[in-house]
mmCIF file of the C-alpha atoms, coordinates in Angstrom:
data_MODEL
# 
_entry.id   MODEL 
# 
loop_
_atom_site.group_PDB 
_atom_site.id 
_atom_site.type_symbol 
_atom_site.label_atom_id 
_atom_site.label_alt_id 
_atom_site.label_comp_id 
_atom_site.label_asym_id 
_atom_site.label_entity_id 
_atom_site.label_seq_id 
_atom_site.pdbx_PDB_ins_code 
_atom_site.Cartn_x 
_atom_site.Cartn_y 
_atom_site.Cartn_z 
_atom_site.occupancy 
_atom_site.B_iso_or_equiv 
_atom_site.pdbx_formal_charge 
_atom_site.auth_seq_id 
_atom_site.auth_comp_id 
_atom_site.auth_asym_id 
_atom_site.auth_atom_id 
_atom_site.pdbx_PDB_model_num 
ATOM 1   C CA . MET A 1 1   ? -27.252 18.668  37.420  1.00 0.00 ? 1   MET A CA 1 
ATOM 2   C CA . ALA A 1 2   ? -29.307 17.774  34.361  1.00 0.00 ? 2   ALA A CA 1 
ATOM 3   C CA . GLY A 1 3   ? -27.415 20.370  32.314  1.00 0.00 ? 3   GLY A CA 1 
ATOM 4   C CA . LEU A 1 4   ? -24.077 18.945  33.421  1.00 0.00 ? 4   LEU A CA 1 
ATOM 5   C CA . SER A 1 5   ? -25.159 15.413  32.469  1.00 0.00 ? 5   SER A CA 1 
ATOM 6   C CA . ALA A 1 6   ? -26.270 16.613  29.038  1.00 0.00 ? 6   ALA A CA 1 
ATOM 7   C CA . ALA A 1 7   ? -22.972 18.451  28.508  1.00 0.00 ? 7   ALA A CA 1 
ATOM 8   C CA . VAL A 1 8   ? -20.921 15.416  29.516  1.00 0.00 ? 8   VAL A CA 1 
ATOM 9   C CA . GLY A 1 9   ? -23.017 13.211  27.213  1.00 0.00 ? 9   GLY A CA 1 
ATOM 10  C CA . ALA A 1 10  ? -22.592 15.623  24.301  1.00 0.00 ? 10  ALA A CA 1 
ATOM 11  C CA . LEU A 1 11  ? -18.845 15.748  24.909  1.00 0.00 ? 11  LEU A CA 1 
ATOM 12  C CA . ALA A 1 12  ? -18.650 11.942  24.956  1.00 0.00 ? 12  ALA A CA 1 
ATOM 13  C CA . VAL A 1 13  ? -20.545 11.702  21.659  1.00 0.00 ? 13  VAL A CA 1 
ATOM 14  C CA . ALA A 1 14  ? -18.346 14.372  20.050  1.00 0.00 ? 14  ALA A CA 1 
ATOM 15  C CA . THR A 1 15  ? -15.211 12.580  21.234  1.00 0.00 ? 15  THR A CA 1 
ATOM 16  C CA . ALA A 1 16  ? -16.413 9.244   19.880  1.00 0.00 ? 16  ALA A CA 1 
ATOM 17  C CA . LEU A 1 17  ? -17.205 10.824  16.503  1.00 0.00 ? 17  LEU A CA 1 
ATOM 18  C CA . ALA A 1 18  ? -13.804 12.532  16.353  1.00 0.00 ? 18  ALA A CA 1 
ATOM 19  C CA . VAL A 1 19  ? -12.003 9.262   17.079  1.00 0.00 ? 19  VAL A CA 1 
ATOM 20  C CA . GLY A 1 20  ? -14.049 7.479   14.416  1.00 0.00 ? 20  GLY A CA 1 
ATOM 21  C CA . VAL A 1 21  ? -13.386 10.134  11.785  1.00 0.00 ? 21  VAL A CA 1 
ATOM 22  C CA . SER A 1 22  ? -9.663  10.083  12.619  1.00 0.00 ? 22  SER A CA 1 
ATOM 23  C CA . ALA A 1 23  ? -9.523  6.307   12.199  1.00 0.00 ? 23  ALA A CA 1 
ATOM 24  C CA . VAL A 1 24  ? -11.249 6.473   8.829   1.00 0.00 ? 24  VAL A CA 1 
ATOM 25  C CA . GLY A 1 25  ? -8.910  9.244   7.702   1.00 0.00 ? 25  GLY A CA 1 
ATOM 26  C CA . ALA A 1 26  ? -5.836  7.292   8.763   1.00 0.00 ? 26  ALA A CA 1 
ATOM 27  C CA . ALA A 1 27  ? -7.077  4.199   6.934   1.00 0.00 ? 27  ALA A CA 1 
ATOM 28  C CA . SER A 1 28  ? -7.610  6.264   3.795   1.00 0.00 ? 28  SER A CA 1 
ATOM 29  C CA . VAL A 1 29  ? -4.073  7.667   3.968   1.00 0.00 ? 29  VAL A CA 1 
ATOM 30  C CA . ARG A 1 30  ? -2.592  4.189   4.503   1.00 0.00 ? 30  ARG A CA 1 
ATOM 31  C CA . SER A 1 31  ? -4.560  2.840   1.557   1.00 0.00 ? 31  SER A CA 1 
ATOM 32  C CA . ALA A 1 32  ? -3.337  5.618   -0.739  1.00 0.00 ? 32  ALA A CA 1 
ATOM 33  C CA . ARG A 1 33  ? 0.263   5.093   0.407   1.00 0.00 ? 33  ARG A CA 1 
ATOM 34  C CA . ALA A 1 34  ? -0.018  1.364   -0.263  1.00 0.00 ? 34  ALA A CA 1 
ATOM 35  C CA . ALA A 1 35  ? -1.444  1.950   -3.754  1.00 0.00 ? 35  ALA A CA 1 
ATOM 36  C CA . GLY A 1 36  ? 1.329   4.384   -4.645  1.00 0.00 ? 36  GLY A CA 1 
ATOM 37  C CA . ALA A 1 37  ? 4.018   2.081   -3.306  1.00 0.00 ? 37  ALA A CA 1 
ATOM 38  C CA . ALA A 1 38  ? 2.586   -0.888  -5.233  1.00 0.00 ? 38  ALA A CA 1 
ATOM 39  C CA . ASP A 1 39  ? 2.467   1.084   -8.489  1.00 0.00 ? 39  ASP A CA 1 
ATOM 40  C CA . ALA A 1 40  ? 6.038   2.311   -8.111  1.00 0.00 ? 40  ALA A CA 1 
ATOM 41  C CA . ALA A 1 41  ? 7.343   -1.126  -7.111  1.00 0.00 ? 41  ALA A CA 1 
ATOM 42  C CA . ALA A 1 42  ? 5.631   -2.832  -10.050 1.00 0.00 ? 42  ALA A CA 1 
ATOM 43  C CA . LEU A 1 43  ? 6.987   -0.272  -12.522 1.00 0.00 ? 43  LEU A CA 1 
ATOM 44  C CA . ALA A 1 44  ? 10.527  -0.601  -11.138 1.00 0.00 ? 44  ALA A CA 1 
ATOM 45  C CA . ALA A 1 45  ? 10.353  -4.390  -11.351 1.00 0.00 ? 45  ALA A CA 1 
ATOM 46  C CA . ALA A 1 46  ? 8.988   -4.268  -14.901 1.00 0.00 ? 46  ALA A CA 1 
ATOM 47  C CA . ASP A 1 47  ? 11.822  -1.943  -15.915 1.00 0.00 ? 47  ASP A CA 1 
ATOM 48  C CA . ALA A 1 48  ? 14.325  -4.415  -14.488 1.00 0.00 ? 48  ALA A CA 1 
ATOM 49  C CA . ALA A 1 49  ? 12.581  -7.345  -16.210 1.00 0.00 ? 49  ALA A CA 1 
ATOM 50  C CA . SER A 1 50  ? 12.721  -5.578  -19.583 1.00 0.00 ? 50  SER A CA 1 
ATOM 51  C CA . GLY A 1 51  ? 16.372  -4.605  -19.153 1.00 0.00 ? 51  GLY A CA 1 
ATOM 52  C CA . ALA A 1 52  ? 15.652  -0.865  -19.063 1.00 0.00 ? 52  ALA A CA 1 
ATOM 53  C CA . VAL A 1 53  ? 17.463  -0.748  -15.703 1.00 0.00 ? 53  VAL A CA 1 
ATOM 54  C CA . SER A 1 54  ? 19.857  -3.197  -14.113 1.00 0.00 ? 54  SER A CA 1 
ATOM 55  C CA . GLY A 1 55  ? 18.936  -5.499  -11.273 1.00 0.00 ? 55  GLY A CA 1 
ATOM 56  C CA . VAL A 1 56  ? 16.718  -8.394  -10.325 1.00 0.00 ? 56  VAL A CA 1 
ATOM 57  C CA . PRO A 1 57  ? 13.037  -7.442  -10.786 1.00 0.00 ? 57  PRO A CA 1 
ATOM 58  C CA . CYS A 1 58  ? 11.682  -8.517  -7.391  1.00 0.00 ? 58  CYS A CA 1 
ATOM 59  C CA . GLU A 1 59  ? 14.700  -7.079  -5.584  1.00 0.00 ? 59  GLU A CA 1 
ATOM 60  C CA . ARG A 1 60  ? 14.031  -3.761  -7.342  1.00 0.00 ? 60  ARG A CA 1 
ATOM 61  C CA . ALA A 1 61  ? 10.387  -3.954  -6.295  1.00 0.00 ? 61  ALA A CA 1 
ATOM 62  C CA . ASP A 1 62  ? 11.417  -4.545  -2.677  1.00 0.00 ? 62  ASP A CA 1 
ATOM 63  C CA . GLN A 1 63  ? 13.828  -1.583  -2.719  1.00 0.00 ? 63  GLN A CA 1 
ATOM 64  C CA . VAL A 1 64  ? 11.203  0.776   -4.126  1.00 0.00 ? 64  VAL A CA 1 
ATOM 65  C CA . ALA A 1 65  ? 8.461   -0.476  -1.795  1.00 0.00 ? 65  ALA A CA 1 
ATOM 66  C CA . ARG A 1 66  ? 10.690  0.045   1.252   1.00 0.00 ? 66  ARG A CA 1 
ATOM 67  C CA . ALA A 1 67  ? 11.655  3.525   0.056   1.00 0.00 ? 67  ALA A CA 1 
ATOM 68  C CA . ALA A 1 68  ? 7.934   4.321   -0.085  1.00 0.00 ? 68  ALA A CA 1 
ATOM 69  C CA . GLY A 1 69  ? 7.391   3.025   3.459   1.00 0.00 ? 69  GLY A CA 1 
ATOM 70  C CA . ALA A 1 70  ? 5.807   -0.294  2.520   1.00 0.00 ? 70  ALA A CA 1 
ATOM 71  C CA . ASP A 1 71  ? 6.748   -3.969  2.805   1.00 0.00 ? 71  ASP A CA 1 
ATOM 72  C CA . LEU A 1 72  ? 6.742   -6.172  -0.284  1.00 0.00 ? 72  LEU A CA 1 
ATOM 73  C CA . ALA A 1 73  ? 4.327   -9.025  0.457   1.00 0.00 ? 73  ALA A CA 1 
ATOM 74  C CA . ALA A 1 74  ? 4.501   -10.785 -2.922  1.00 0.00 ? 74  ALA A CA 1 
ATOM 75  C CA . CYS A 1 75  ? 6.214   -10.425 -6.280  1.00 0.00 ? 75  CYS A CA 1 
ATOM 76  C CA . GLU A 1 76  ? 5.413   -12.565 -9.312  1.00 0.00 ? 76  GLU A CA 1 
ATOM 77  C CA . LEU A 1 77  ? 7.188   -12.375 -12.646 1.00 0.00 ? 77  LEU A CA 1 
ATOM 78  C CA . ASP A 1 78  ? 5.553   -13.754 -15.803 1.00 0.00 ? 78  ASP A CA 1 
ATOM 79  C CA . GLU A 1 79  ? 7.953   -13.033 -18.665 1.00 0.00 ? 79  GLU A CA 1 
ATOM 80  C CA . LEU A 1 80  ? 7.977   -9.198  -18.677 1.00 0.00 ? 80  LEU A CA 1 
ATOM 81  C CA . ILE A 1 81  ? 4.804   -8.714  -16.631 1.00 0.00 ? 81  ILE A CA 1 
ATOM 82  C CA . VAL A 1 82  ? 5.284   -8.142  -12.902 1.00 0.00 ? 82  VAL A CA 1 
ATOM 83  C CA . THR A 1 83  ? 2.567   -8.313  -10.249 1.00 0.00 ? 83  THR A CA 1 
ATOM 84  C CA . VAL A 1 84  ? 3.386   -7.053  -6.758  1.00 0.00 ? 84  VAL A CA 1 
ATOM 85  C CA . ARG A 1 85  ? 1.492   -6.843  -3.484  1.00 0.00 ? 85  ARG A CA 1 
ATOM 86  C CA . VAL A 1 86  ? 2.613   -4.462  -0.754  1.00 0.00 ? 86  VAL A CA 1 
ATOM 87  C CA . ARG A 1 87  ? 1.541   -3.850  2.833   1.00 0.00 ? 87  ARG A CA 1 
ATOM 88  C CA . VAL A 1 88  ? 1.611   -0.597  4.811   1.00 0.00 ? 88  VAL A CA 1 
ATOM 89  C CA . GLY A 1 89  ? 1.126   -0.761  8.575   1.00 0.00 ? 89  GLY A CA 1 
ATOM 90  C CA . ALA A 1 90  ? 0.619   -3.808  10.741  1.00 0.00 ? 90  ALA A CA 1 
ATOM 91  C CA . GLY A 1 91  ? -2.110  -5.841  12.350  1.00 0.00 ? 91  GLY A CA 1 
ATOM 92  C CA . PRO A 1 92  ? -5.733  -4.870  11.859  1.00 0.00 ? 92  PRO A CA 1 
ATOM 93  C CA . PHE A 1 93  ? -4.674  -1.411  10.689  1.00 0.00 ? 93  PHE A CA 1 
ATOM 94  C CA . ALA A 1 94  ? -2.607  -2.654  7.737   1.00 0.00 ? 94  ALA A CA 1 
ATOM 95  C CA . ALA A 1 95  ? -3.461  -1.671  4.190   1.00 0.00 ? 95  ALA A CA 1 
ATOM 96  C CA . GLU A 1 96  ? -2.565  -3.806  1.193   1.00 0.00 ? 96  GLU A CA 1 
ATOM 97  C CA . ALA A 1 97  ? -2.449  -2.925  -2.467  1.00 0.00 ? 97  ALA A CA 1 
ATOM 98  C CA . ARG A 1 98  ? -1.681  -4.837  -5.622  1.00 0.00 ? 98  ARG A CA 1 
ATOM 99  C CA . ALA A 1 99  ? -0.272  -3.524  -8.902  1.00 0.00 ? 99  ALA A CA 1 
ATOM 100 C CA . ARG A 1 100 ? 0.746   -4.958  -12.219 1.00 0.00 ? 100 ARG A CA 1 
ATOM 101 C CA . ALA A 1 101 ? 3.158   -3.529  -14.793 1.00 0.00 ? 101 ALA A CA 1 
ATOM 102 C CA . GLY A 1 102 ? 4.688   -4.585  -18.059 1.00 0.00 ? 102 GLY A CA 1 
ATOM 103 C CA . PRO A 1 103 ? 4.312   -4.143  -21.777 1.00 0.00 ? 103 PRO A CA 1 
ATOM 104 C CA . PRO A 1 104 ? 0.817   -3.910  -23.243 1.00 0.00 ? 104 PRO A CA 1 
ATOM 105 C CA . PRO A 1 105 ? -0.793  -7.159  -24.423 1.00 0.00 ? 105 PRO A CA 1 
ATOM 106 C CA . GLY A 1 106 ? 0.217   -8.260  -27.889 1.00 0.00 ? 106 GLY A CA 1 
ATOM 107 C CA . SER A 1 107 ? 3.476   -6.360  -28.003 1.00 0.00 ? 107 SER A CA 1 
# 
């Protein structure tokens, strides 16, 4: 019986570790997706703000964020500089990222 108890305990510990590692991995993937979506959305909005492409900057950012599987949480336009914040996932498992795009300072 002692061997069975030890085996069950070892299995429980292994299962708990596997669940923990999976959660960390999923959070890492969500974070990377959010960062990529924020970068793409900010660049698309900056292109629209500069006139390189047609459209309203924050609407462009929303379109690109949704195409990347994210929700646009905020979009701020300061002349040609656009700052966006996107969210991937929901609740306590959501990941947020922020990105900024526009011409370099002094140009």
